[in-house]
mmCIF file of C-alpha atoms in Angstrom:
data_model
loop_
_atom_site.group_PDB
_atom_site.id
_atom_site.type_symbol
_atom_site.label_atom_id
_atom_site.label_comp_id
_atom_site.label_asym_id
_atom_site.label_seq_id
_atom_site.Cartn_x
_atom_site.Cartn_y
_atom_site.Cartn_z
ATOM 1 C CA MET A 905 183.858 -66.622 38.898
ATOM 2 C CA LYS A 906 180.197 -67.213 37.957
ATOM 3 C CA ARG A 907 181.245 -69.360 34.998
ATOM 4 C CA PHE A 908 183.549 -71.368 37.264
ATOM 5 C CA LYS A 909 180.747 -71.985 39.783
ATOM 6 C CA SER A 910 178.390 -73.037 37.001
ATOM 7 C CA ALA A 911 180.949 -75.522 35.737
ATOM 8 C CA LEU A 912 181.303 -76.977 39.224
ATOM 9 C CA ALA A 913 177.543 -77.255 39.598
ATOM 10 C CA LEU A 914 177.330 -79.234 36.367
ATOM 11 C CA ALA A 915 180.285 -81.473 37.162
ATOM 12 C CA GLY A 916 179.220 -85.091 37.309
ATOM 13 C CA LEU A 917 176.081 -84.493 35.196
ATOM 14 C CA LEU A 918 176.134 -85.597 31.551
ATOM 15 C CA SER A 919 174.233 -83.966 28.715
ATOM 16 C CA LEU A 920 170.544 -83.842 29.546
ATOM 17 C CA ASN A 921 169.713 -84.509 25.896
ATOM 18 C CA ALA A 922 171.652 -87.775 25.647
ATOM 19 C CA GLN A 923 168.985 -89.952 27.246
ATOM 20 C CA ALA A 924 169.907 -93.603 26.968
ATOM 21 C CA GLY A 925 166.757 -95.522 27.892
ATOM 22 C CA THR A 926 163.026 -95.738 27.301
ATOM 23 C CA TRP A 927 159.946 -96.671 29.340
ATOM 24 C CA SER A 928 157.176 -98.977 28.182
ATOM 25 C CA PRO A 929 154.076 -100.358 29.928
ATOM 26 C CA THR A 930 153.555 -104.036 30.539
ATOM 27 C CA SER A 931 150.307 -105.800 29.798
ATOM 28 C CA PRO A 932 147.676 -105.087 32.484
ATOM 29 C CA ALA A 933 148.285 -106.820 35.791
ATOM 30 C CA PRO A 934 145.391 -108.820 37.280
ATOM 31 C CA MET A 935 145.501 -106.916 40.589
ATOM 32 C CA SER A 936 146.082 -103.225 41.213
ATOM 33 C CA TYR A 937 147.982 -102.369 44.378
ATOM 34 C CA GLY A 938 151.201 -100.737 45.475
ATOM 35 C CA ALA A 939 154.126 -103.134 45.544
ATOM 36 C CA ASP A 940 155.622 -103.645 48.989
ATOM 37 C CA ALA A 941 158.427 -105.750 47.502
ATOM 38 C CA ILE A 942 159.572 -107.125 44.145
ATOM 39 C CA MET A 943 161.905 -110.070 43.622
ATOM 40 C CA ARG A 944 163.287 -111.842 40.548
ATOM 41 C CA LEU A 945 162.921 -115.593 40.914
ATOM 42 C CA ARG A 946 166.058 -117.317 39.683
ATOM 43 C CA GLY A 947 164.307 -120.534 38.672
ATOM 44 C CA THR A 948 161.840 -119.046 36.178
ATOM 45 C CA GLY A 949 163.092 -115.499 35.682
ATOM 46 C CA GLU A 950 159.671 -114.214 36.701
ATOM 47 C CA ALA A 951 159.225 -111.157 38.883
ATOM 48 C CA MET A 952 157.271 -111.811 42.085
ATOM 49 C CA ILE A 953 155.348 -108.773 43.323
ATOM 50 C CA VAL A 954 153.995 -108.704 46.886
ATOM 51 C CA GLY A 955 151.560 -106.095 48.170
ATOM 52 C CA LEU A 956 149.075 -106.133 51.061
ATOM 53 C CA GLY A 957 149.611 -109.884 51.323
ATOM 54 C CA PHE A 958 148.603 -110.551 47.708
ATOM 55 C CA VAL A 959 151.132 -112.054 45.299
ATOM 56 C CA GLN A 960 151.322 -111.996 41.525
ATOM 57 C CA ARG A 961 154.103 -113.093 39.191
ATOM 58 C CA TYR A 962 155.133 -111.431 35.927
ATOM 59 C CA ASN A 963 156.734 -113.316 33.038
ATOM 60 C CA PRO A 964 158.950 -110.866 31.110
ATOM 61 C CA TYR A 965 159.387 -113.226 28.154
ATOM 62 C CA THR A 966 155.669 -113.454 27.367
ATOM 63 C CA ASP A 967 154.579 -110.169 29.008
ATOM 64 C CA THR A 968 151.946 -112.057 30.998
ATOM 65 C CA TRP A 969 150.795 -112.079 34.624
ATOM 66 C CA ARG A 970 149.308 -114.653 36.945
ATOM 67 C CA ILE A 971 147.925 -114.510 40.457
ATOM 68 C CA THR A 972 149.655 -116.906 42.845
ATOM 69 C CA SER A 973 149.083 -117.968 46.445
ATOM 70 C CA PRO A 974 148.729 -115.060 48.874
ATOM 71 C CA MET A 975 151.508 -114.520 51.376
ATOM 72 C CA CYS A 976 148.975 -114.075 54.180
ATOM 73 C CA ALA A 977 145.462 -112.822 54.838
ATOM 74 C CA PRO A 978 145.008 -109.382 53.221
ATOM 75 C CA GLY A 979 146.770 -106.663 55.206
ATOM 76 C CA MET A 980 148.301 -109.097 57.705
ATOM 77 C CA CYS A 981 151.896 -109.105 56.418
ATOM 78 C CA ASN A 982 153.011 -105.601 55.571
ATOM 79 C CA ASN A 983 156.376 -104.302 54.332
ATOM 80 C CA PRO A 984 157.951 -107.688 53.580
ATOM 81 C CA MET A 985 161.710 -108.068 53.189
ATOM 82 C CA LEU A 986 162.415 -110.878 50.708
ATOM 83 C CA THR A 987 165.596 -112.962 50.464
ATOM 84 C CA GLU A 988 166.105 -115.769 47.945
ATOM 85 C CA PHE A 989 168.503 -118.633 48.670
ATOM 86 C CA PRO A 990 170.475 -120.652 46.083
ATOM 87 C CA SER A 991 167.869 -123.438 46.325
ATOM 88 C CA GLY A 992 165.156 -121.017 45.207
ATOM 89 C CA LYS A 993 163.484 -120.901 48.635
ATOM 90 C CA VAL A 994 162.428 -117.384 49.663
ATOM 91 C CA LEU A 995 162.501 -116.014 53.205
ATOM 92 C CA ALA A 996 160.030 -113.228 54.010
ATOM 93 C CA ILE A 997 160.247 -110.986 57.072
ATOM 94 C CA SER A 998 157.057 -108.955 57.475
ATOM 95 C CA ARG A 999 154.808 -107.436 60.098
ATOM 96 C CA ALA A 1000 151.177 -107.881 61.029
ATOM 97 C CA PRO A 1001 149.263 -104.880 62.422
ATOM 98 C CA GLY A 1002 149.398 -104.506 66.181
ATOM 99 C CA ARG A 1003 150.624 -102.458 69.107
ATOM 100 C CA MET A 1004 154.178 -101.117 69.320
ATOM 101 C CA GLY A 1005 154.945 -101.480 65.651
ATOM 102 C CA GLY A 1006 153.043 -104.685 65.053
ATOM 103 C CA GLU A 1007 153.927 -108.360 65.201
ATOM 104 C CA VAL A 1008 156.871 -109.794 63.255
ATOM 105 C CA ARG A 1009 155.944 -112.576 60.811
ATOM 106 C CA LEU A 1010 158.540 -114.980 59.386
ATOM 107 C CA SER A 1011 157.595 -117.204 56.476
ATOM 108 C CA THR A 1012 159.088 -119.085 53.552
ATOM 109 C CA TYR A 1013 157.951 -119.497 49.953
ATOM 110 C CA LEU A 1014 158.665 -122.320 47.497
ATOM 111 C CA PRO A 1015 158.196 -120.963 43.939
ATOM 112 C CA GLU A 1016 158.007 -124.418 42.347
ATOM 113 C CA THR A 1017 155.035 -125.440 44.492
ATOM 114 C CA ASP A 1018 153.650 -121.920 45.043
ATOM 115 C CA GLN A 1019 153.314 -122.531 48.780
ATOM 116 C CA TRP A 1020 153.873 -120.225 51.746
ATOM 117 C CA ALA A 1021 154.556 -121.515 55.263
ATOM 118 C CA TYR A 1022 155.147 -119.764 58.572
ATOM 119 C CA LEU A 1023 158.409 -120.589 60.330
ATOM 120 C CA THR A 1024 158.077 -122.566 63.525
ATOM 121 C CA GLN A 1025 161.102 -120.813 65.048
ATOM 122 C CA GLY A 1026 161.333 -117.036 65.304
ATOM 123 C CA PHE A 1027 164.279 -114.739 65.879
ATOM 124 C CA GLN A 1028 166.457 -115.509 68.875
ATOM 125 C CA VAL A 1029 166.115 -111.791 69.711
ATOM 126 C CA TYR A 1030 162.773 -110.252 68.768
ATOM 127 C CA ARG A 1031 163.456 -107.475 66.254
ATOM 128 C CA MET A 1032 161.703 -105.219 63.766
ATOM 129 C CA ASP A 1033 163.192 -103.466 60.730
ATOM 130 C CA PRO A 1034 166.601 -105.127 60.735
ATOM 131 C CA ALA A 1035 168.831 -105.430 57.670
ATOM 132 C CA ILE A 1036 169.114 -108.808 55.967
ATOM 133 C CA THR A 1037 171.627 -109.978 53.391
ATOM 134 C CA LEU A 1038 172.634 -113.293 51.815
ATOM 135 C CA LEU A 1039 176.110 -114.526 52.743
ATOM 136 C CA PRO A 1040 178.386 -116.514 50.392
ATOM 137 C CA SER A 1041 177.778 -119.504 52.699
ATOM 138 C CA GLY A 1042 174.135 -119.572 51.563
ATOM 139 C CA ARG A 1043 172.877 -118.416 54.948
ATOM 140 C CA ALA A 1044 171.137 -115.119 55.645
ATOM 141 C CA LEU A 1045 172.631 -112.552 58.020
ATOM 142 C CA VAL A 1046 170.201 -110.402 60.005
ATOM 143 C CA THR A 1047 171.593 -107.386 61.833
ATOM 144 C CA GLY A 1048 170.158 -104.919 64.317
ATOM 145 C CA GLY A 1049 166.624 -103.603 64.147
ATOM 146 C CA TYR A 1050 164.680 -102.463 67.179
ATOM 147 C CA HIS A 1051 162.328 -103.808 69.839
ATOM 148 C CA TYR A 1052 160.402 -102.690 72.929
ATOM 149 C CA PRO A 1053 162.178 -104.304 75.893
ATOM 150 C CA GLY A 1054 160.022 -103.072 78.761
ATOM 151 C CA LEU A 1055 157.426 -100.700 80.151
ATOM 152 C CA PRO A 1056 156.755 -97.964 79.408
ATOM 153 C CA PRO A 1057 157.312 -99.073 75.793
ATOM 154 C CA ARG A 1058 160.249 -97.347 74.141
ATOM 155 C CA ALA A 1059 161.841 -98.418 70.890
ATOM 156 C CA THR A 1060 165.408 -99.559 71.469
ATOM 157 C CA ALA A 1061 167.871 -100.116 68.638
ATOM 158 C CA LEU A 1062 169.717 -103.448 68.620
ATOM 159 C CA SER A 1063 173.338 -104.432 67.957
ATOM 160 C CA SER A 1064 172.788 -108.209 68.034
ATOM 161 C CA VAL A 1065 173.223 -110.373 64.932
ATOM 162 C CA GLU A 1066 171.687 -113.683 63.802
ATOM 163 C CA GLU A 1067 172.107 -116.175 60.972
ATOM 164 C CA PHE A 1068 169.329 -118.118 59.274
ATOM 165 C CA ASP A 1069 169.939 -121.619 57.923
ATOM 166 C CA PRO A 1070 167.474 -122.228 55.048
ATOM 167 C CA VAL A 1071 167.931 -126.012 55.254
ATOM 168 C CA THR A 1072 166.988 -126.431 58.922
ATOM 169 C CA GLU A 1073 164.960 -123.181 58.986
ATOM 170 C CA THR A 1074 166.538 -122.188 62.290
ATOM 171 C CA TRP A 1075 168.065 -118.994 63.654
ATOM 172 C CA THR A 1076 171.409 -118.835 65.466
ATOM 173 C CA LEU A 1077 172.379 -115.861 67.618
ATOM 174 C CA LEU A 1078 175.987 -114.980 66.832
ATOM 175 C CA PRO A 1079 178.437 -114.084 69.626
ATOM 176 C CA GLY A 1080 179.769 -110.950 67.924
ATOM 177 C CA GLN A 1081 177.691 -107.754 67.894
ATOM 178 C CA MET A 1082 177.734 -104.618 65.791
ATOM 179 C CA LEU A 1083 179.776 -101.740 67.162
ATOM 180 C CA THR A 1084 176.700 -99.496 66.980
ATOM 181 C CA ALA A 1085 173.091 -100.421 67.658
ATOM 182 C CA ARG A 1086 170.996 -99.441 64.632
ATOM 183 C CA SER A 1087 167.745 -100.016 62.741
ATOM 184 C CA PHE A 1088 166.619 -99.066 59.205
ATOM 185 C CA HIS A 1089 170.253 -99.479 58.108
ATOM 186 C CA ARG A 1090 171.680 -101.267 55.060
ATOM 187 C CA ALA A 1091 173.941 -104.319 54.798
ATOM 188 C CA THR A 1092 175.857 -104.980 51.563
ATOM 189 C CA VAL A 1093 177.997 -108.035 50.798
ATOM 190 C CA LEU A 1094 181.392 -107.220 49.286
ATOM 191 C CA TYR A 1095 183.273 -109.397 46.804
ATOM 192 C CA SER A 1096 185.530 -110.435 49.686
ATOM 193 C CA GLY A 1097 182.536 -111.960 51.494
ATOM 194 C CA LYS A 1098 182.620 -109.295 54.185
ATOM 195 C CA VAL A 1099 179.460 -107.291 54.905
ATOM 196 C CA LEU A 1100 179.391 -103.483 54.914
ATOM 197 C CA VAL A 1101 176.776 -101.994 57.252
ATOM 198 C CA THR A 1102 175.897 -98.328 56.753
ATOM 199 C CA GLY A 1103 173.793 -95.717 58.512
ATOM 200 C CA GLY A 1104 170.504 -96.407 60.246
ATOM 201 C CA TYR A 1105 168.805 -94.888 63.267
ATOM 202 C CA THR A 1106 169.568 -94.829 66.977
ATOM 203 C CA SER A 1107 167.031 -95.577 69.717
ATOM 204 C CA ASP A 1108 166.214 -91.850 69.673
ATOM 205 C CA TYR A 1109 165.556 -92.096 65.922
ATOM 206 C CA GLN A 1110 168.585 -90.015 65.066
ATOM 207 C CA PRO A 1111 170.285 -90.903 61.757
ATOM 208 C CA ILE A 1112 173.726 -92.498 61.971
ATOM 209 C CA ALA A 1113 176.797 -91.600 59.915
ATOM 210 C CA SER A 1114 179.060 -94.488 60.880
ATOM 211 C CA ALA A 1115 179.761 -97.673 58.914
ATOM 212 C CA GLU A 1116 181.238 -101.005 59.961
ATOM 213 C CA LEU A 1117 182.437 -104.280 58.461
ATOM 214 C CA TYR A 1118 181.534 -107.827 59.424
ATOM 215 C CA ASP A 1119 183.903 -110.694 58.595
ATOM 216 C CA PRO A 1120 181.952 -113.993 58.534
ATOM 217 C CA ALA A 1121 185.225 -115.947 58.611
ATOM 218 C CA THR A 1122 186.154 -114.569 62.041
ATOM 219 C CA GLY A 1123 182.785 -113.353 63.304
ATOM 220 C CA THR A 1124 184.271 -109.941 64.101
ATOM 221 C CA TRP A 1125 183.164 -106.362 63.517
ATOM 222 C CA THR A 1126 185.481 -103.443 62.708
ATOM 223 C CA ALA A 1127 184.857 -99.752 62.067
ATOM 224 C CA ALA A 1128 184.632 -98.781 58.379
ATOM 225 C CA GLY A 1129 184.739 -95.005 58.449
ATOM 226 C CA THR A 1130 182.057 -92.364 58.317
ATOM 227 C CA LEU A 1131 179.563 -91.227 55.692
ATOM 228 C CA SER A 1132 179.517 -87.588 54.633
ATOM 229 C CA HIS A 1133 176.068 -87.214 56.217
ATOM 230 C CA PRO A 1134 174.018 -89.291 58.679
ATOM 231 C CA ARG A 1135 171.650 -91.566 56.771
ATOM 232 C CA GLY A 1136 168.724 -93.831 57.537
ATOM 233 C CA SER A 1137 166.306 -95.724 55.271
ATOM 234 C CA HIS A 1138 168.732 -95.017 52.448
ATOM 235 C CA GLN A 1139 169.884 -96.852 49.320
ATOM 236 C CA ALA A 1140 173.110 -98.887 49.196
ATOM 237 C CA ILE A 1141 174.224 -100.843 46.140
ATOM 238 C CA ARG A 1142 177.384 -102.733 45.222
ATOM 239 C CA LEU A 1143 178.788 -101.558 41.905
ATOM 240 C CA GLY A 1144 180.383 -103.813 39.325
ATOM 241 C CA SER A 1145 183.792 -102.579 40.501
ATOM 242 C CA GLY A 1146 183.077 -103.868 43.997
ATOM 243 C CA HIS A 1147 182.711 -100.353 45.394
ATOM 244 C CA VAL A 1148 179.492 -99.574 47.302
ATOM 245 C CA MET A 1149 177.343 -96.544 46.467
ATOM 246 C CA VAL A 1150 175.238 -95.009 49.239
ATOM 247 C CA LEU A 1151 172.678 -92.324 48.480
ATOM 248 C CA SER A 1152 169.690 -90.589 50.026
ATOM 249 C CA ASN A 1153 169.005 -90.252 53.723
ATOM 250 C CA SER A 1154 166.342 -89.213 56.175
ATOM 251 C CA GLN A 1155 166.362 -85.559 55.168
ATOM 252 C CA GLU A 1156 163.660 -84.262 52.883
ATOM 253 C CA GLY A 1157 163.715 -81.451 50.378
ATOM 254 C CA PRO A 1158 166.534 -80.068 48.228
ATOM 255 C CA SER A 1159 169.748 -79.869 50.218
ATOM 256 C CA GLU A 1160 173.337 -80.994 49.965
ATOM 257 C CA ALA A 1161 172.641 -83.948 52.253
ATOM 258 C CA ALA A 1162 169.582 -85.068 50.280
ATOM 259 C CA THR A 1163 171.528 -85.395 47.022
ATOM 260 C CA ALA A 1164 174.962 -86.343 48.380
ATOM 261 C CA VAL A 1165 176.460 -89.632 47.177
ATOM 262 C CA ASP A 1166 179.066 -91.577 49.160
ATOM 263 C CA ILE A 1167 181.127 -94.383 47.625
ATOM 264 C CA TYR A 1168 183.090 -96.934 49.640
ATOM 265 C CA ASP A 1169 186.336 -98.320 48.258
ATOM 266 C CA PRO A 1170 186.824 -101.740 49.929
ATOM 267 C CA TYR A 1171 190.281 -102.239 48.453
ATOM 268 C CA ASN A 1172 191.703 -99.120 50.124
ATOM 269 C CA GLN A 1173 189.123 -99.045 52.926
ATOM 270 C CA ARG A 1174 188.102 -95.452 52.381
ATOM 271 C CA TRP A 1175 185.063 -93.333 51.508
ATOM 272 C CA TYR A 1176 184.996 -90.714 48.778
ATOM 273 C CA ALA A 1177 182.335 -88.388 47.379
ATOM 274 C CA GLY A 1178 180.486 -89.376 44.237
ATOM 275 C CA PRO A 1179 178.720 -86.886 41.965
ATOM 276 C CA ALA A 1180 175.577 -85.397 43.520
ATOM 277 C CA LEU A 1181 172.309 -87.029 42.493
ATOM 278 C CA PRO A 1182 170.292 -84.687 40.219
ATOM 279 C CA PHE A 1183 167.121 -85.111 42.325
ATOM 280 C CA THR A 1184 166.110 -86.004 45.875
ATOM 281 C CA GLN A 1185 164.436 -88.915 47.663
ATOM 282 C CA PRO A 1186 165.435 -91.882 45.486
ATOM 283 C CA SER A 1187 163.252 -94.924 46.115
ATOM 284 C CA SER A 1188 165.218 -97.468 44.068
ATOM 285 C CA ALA A 1189 168.763 -98.072 42.825
ATOM 286 C CA THR A 1190 169.345 -100.914 40.346
ATOM 287 C CA LEU A 1191 172.621 -102.182 38.895
ATOM 288 C CA LEU A 1192 172.167 -102.817 35.162
ATOM 289 C CA THR A 1193 173.953 -105.405 33.027
ATOM 290 C CA THR A 1194 176.011 -102.503 31.626
ATOM 291 C CA ASN A 1195 177.319 -101.844 35.177
ATOM 292 C CA GLU A 1196 175.454 -98.532 35.143
ATOM 293 C CA VAL A 1197 173.064 -97.708 37.998
ATOM 294 C CA LEU A 1198 169.466 -96.645 37.391
ATOM 295 C CA VAL A 1199 167.998 -94.539 40.210
ATOM 296 C CA THR A 1200 164.364 -93.430 40.398
ATOM 297 C CA ASN A 1201 162.085 -91.682 42.849
ATOM 298 C CA ASN A 1202 158.350 -91.694 43.488
ATOM 299 C CA SER A 1203 157.903 -88.571 41.371
ATOM 300 C CA GLY A 1204 158.936 -90.603 38.347
ATOM 301 C CA GLN A 1205 162.331 -88.944 37.915
ATOM 302 C CA ALA A 1206 165.136 -91.206 36.736
ATOM 303 C CA ALA A 1207 168.893 -90.882 36.364
ATOM 304 C CA LEU A 1208 171.630 -93.168 35.096
ATOM 305 C CA TYR A 1209 175.065 -93.346 36.756
ATOM 306 C CA SER A 1210 178.056 -94.123 34.536
ATOM 307 C CA PRO A 1211 180.995 -95.576 36.520
ATOM 308 C CA SER A 1212 183.416 -94.952 33.661
ATOM 309 C CA GLN A 1213 182.558 -91.242 33.571
ATOM 310 C CA ASN A 1214 181.642 -90.959 37.258
ATOM 311 C CA ALA A 1215 178.611 -88.923 36.222
ATOM 312 C CA TRP A 1216 174.812 -88.886 36.257
ATOM 313 C CA GLN A 1217 172.603 -88.564 33.219
ATOM 314 C CA LEU A 1218 168.937 -87.608 33.530
ATOM 315 C CA GLU A 1219 166.654 -90.168 31.909
ATOM 316 C CA PRO A 1220 163.045 -89.916 30.664
ATOM 317 C CA SER A 1221 160.506 -89.702 33.477
ATOM 318 C CA SER A 1222 158.167 -92.564 34.247
ATOM 319 C CA SER A 1223 154.745 -92.489 35.900
ATOM 320 C CA PRO A 1224 154.758 -90.902 39.362
ATOM 321 C CA SER A 1225 153.563 -92.899 42.345
ATOM 322 C CA SER A 1226 152.351 -91.968 45.800
ATOM 323 C CA TYR A 1227 153.524 -95.385 46.968
ATOM 324 C CA LEU A 1228 156.914 -97.025 47.415
ATOM 325 C CA ARG A 1229 158.534 -97.799 44.047
ATOM 326 C CA PRO A 1230 160.691 -100.906 44.441
ATOM 327 C CA ALA A 1231 162.432 -102.162 41.311
ATOM 328 C CA VAL A 1232 164.013 -105.374 40.054
ATOM 329 C CA LEU A 1233 166.401 -106.204 37.224
ATOM 330 C CA LEU A 1234 164.925 -108.838 34.917
ATOM 331 C CA TYR A 1235 166.962 -111.433 33.032
ATOM 332 C CA THR A 1236 165.952 -109.575 29.864
ATOM 333 C CA GLY A 1237 168.107 -106.679 31.066
ATOM 334 C CA GLN A 1238 165.059 -104.488 31.669
ATOM 335 C CA VAL A 1239 164.106 -102.968 35.022
ATOM 336 C CA LEU A 1240 160.552 -103.573 36.253
ATOM 337 C CA PHE A 1241 158.620 -101.076 38.392
ATOM 338 C CA MET A 1242 155.160 -101.482 39.888
ATOM 339 C CA PRO A 1243 153.699 -98.021 40.566
ATOM 340 C CA GLY A 1244 151.094 -97.946 43.312
ATOM 341 C CA ASN A 1245 147.422 -98.511 42.505
ATOM 342 C CA GLN A 1246 147.945 -98.980 38.776
ATOM 343 C CA LEU A 1247 147.211 -102.052 36.691
ATOM 344 C CA ARG A 1248 150.192 -101.539 34.413
ATOM 345 C CA ALA A 1249 153.735 -101.946 35.583
ATOM 346 C CA GLU A 1250 156.522 -100.234 33.674
ATOM 347 C CA ARG A 1251 159.768 -101.479 32.186
ATOM 348 C CA TYR A 1252 162.901 -99.453 31.633
ATOM 349 C CA THR A 1253 164.982 -100.570 28.667
ATOM 350 C CA ARG A 1254 168.547 -99.327 28.363
#
């Protein structure tokens, strides 16, 4: 019986000695700060790193850095969410310090001119910490979030949905609403063009287990099943197969919920359990050109998911970070990380 249990515990985990990738430092960056967000610019292939309002761009072909125009005054646009449109224009949703969560800032960036500009029109419904995703139409879909509708101030999760037109730089409030009001959730575009929304938090800051689908063609929302555990501020990534992997949640510490992996099958509209992650609190999940998924956490732990074997493989550890560790896939096939308060970024090479 003990041998059987041990075999089950190791199911889904490949040989720990068969590490596939390596880590290497980049040349020193000109500014040392934790990265709030990283984005690959499609026009140049550079990585744009934003932190505390400062912006620097990394060229993976020459291993060189350059400081570019700041997004805002230092410290006045925190936790940006970046979305790039087919034209190359970038939309940034951030927050300035202030009461009740701060003030939402909406701005755009043109990489070819290196210029930032604040939008003249804000959300139709004021919201913080929504989910944003790029639709096949070239517009951005913003769902949910929360706001403070009255006094005394109390955070209230939202179910309303808006679209952003990058040409006119205007927001349109859509008539259809999510089935469940949520913030800190994830929205993932499927190959069909539909959007899968997972998890999030209620107005009482309780994690949510439900999922739902948005059809841009009809503007309707339908239920899409339930995750194995309630999740908020989690990771969700579309695999090469079109399935969606969801991992991590609001729980901390080693537990079944903290390492559980849910996978959504859009073709049969069902959820199934993936192999448990070999560590907790993942801070990034990146789809590689091999269709494998690299997952890391702030402790520097890394694991590689093989879809063909439906298994995880522990990878060499990178530098730990006390700060958020966002990641981006470069056109070179490497994954770039910017650990907090370090001059050197790191690249993972498969």
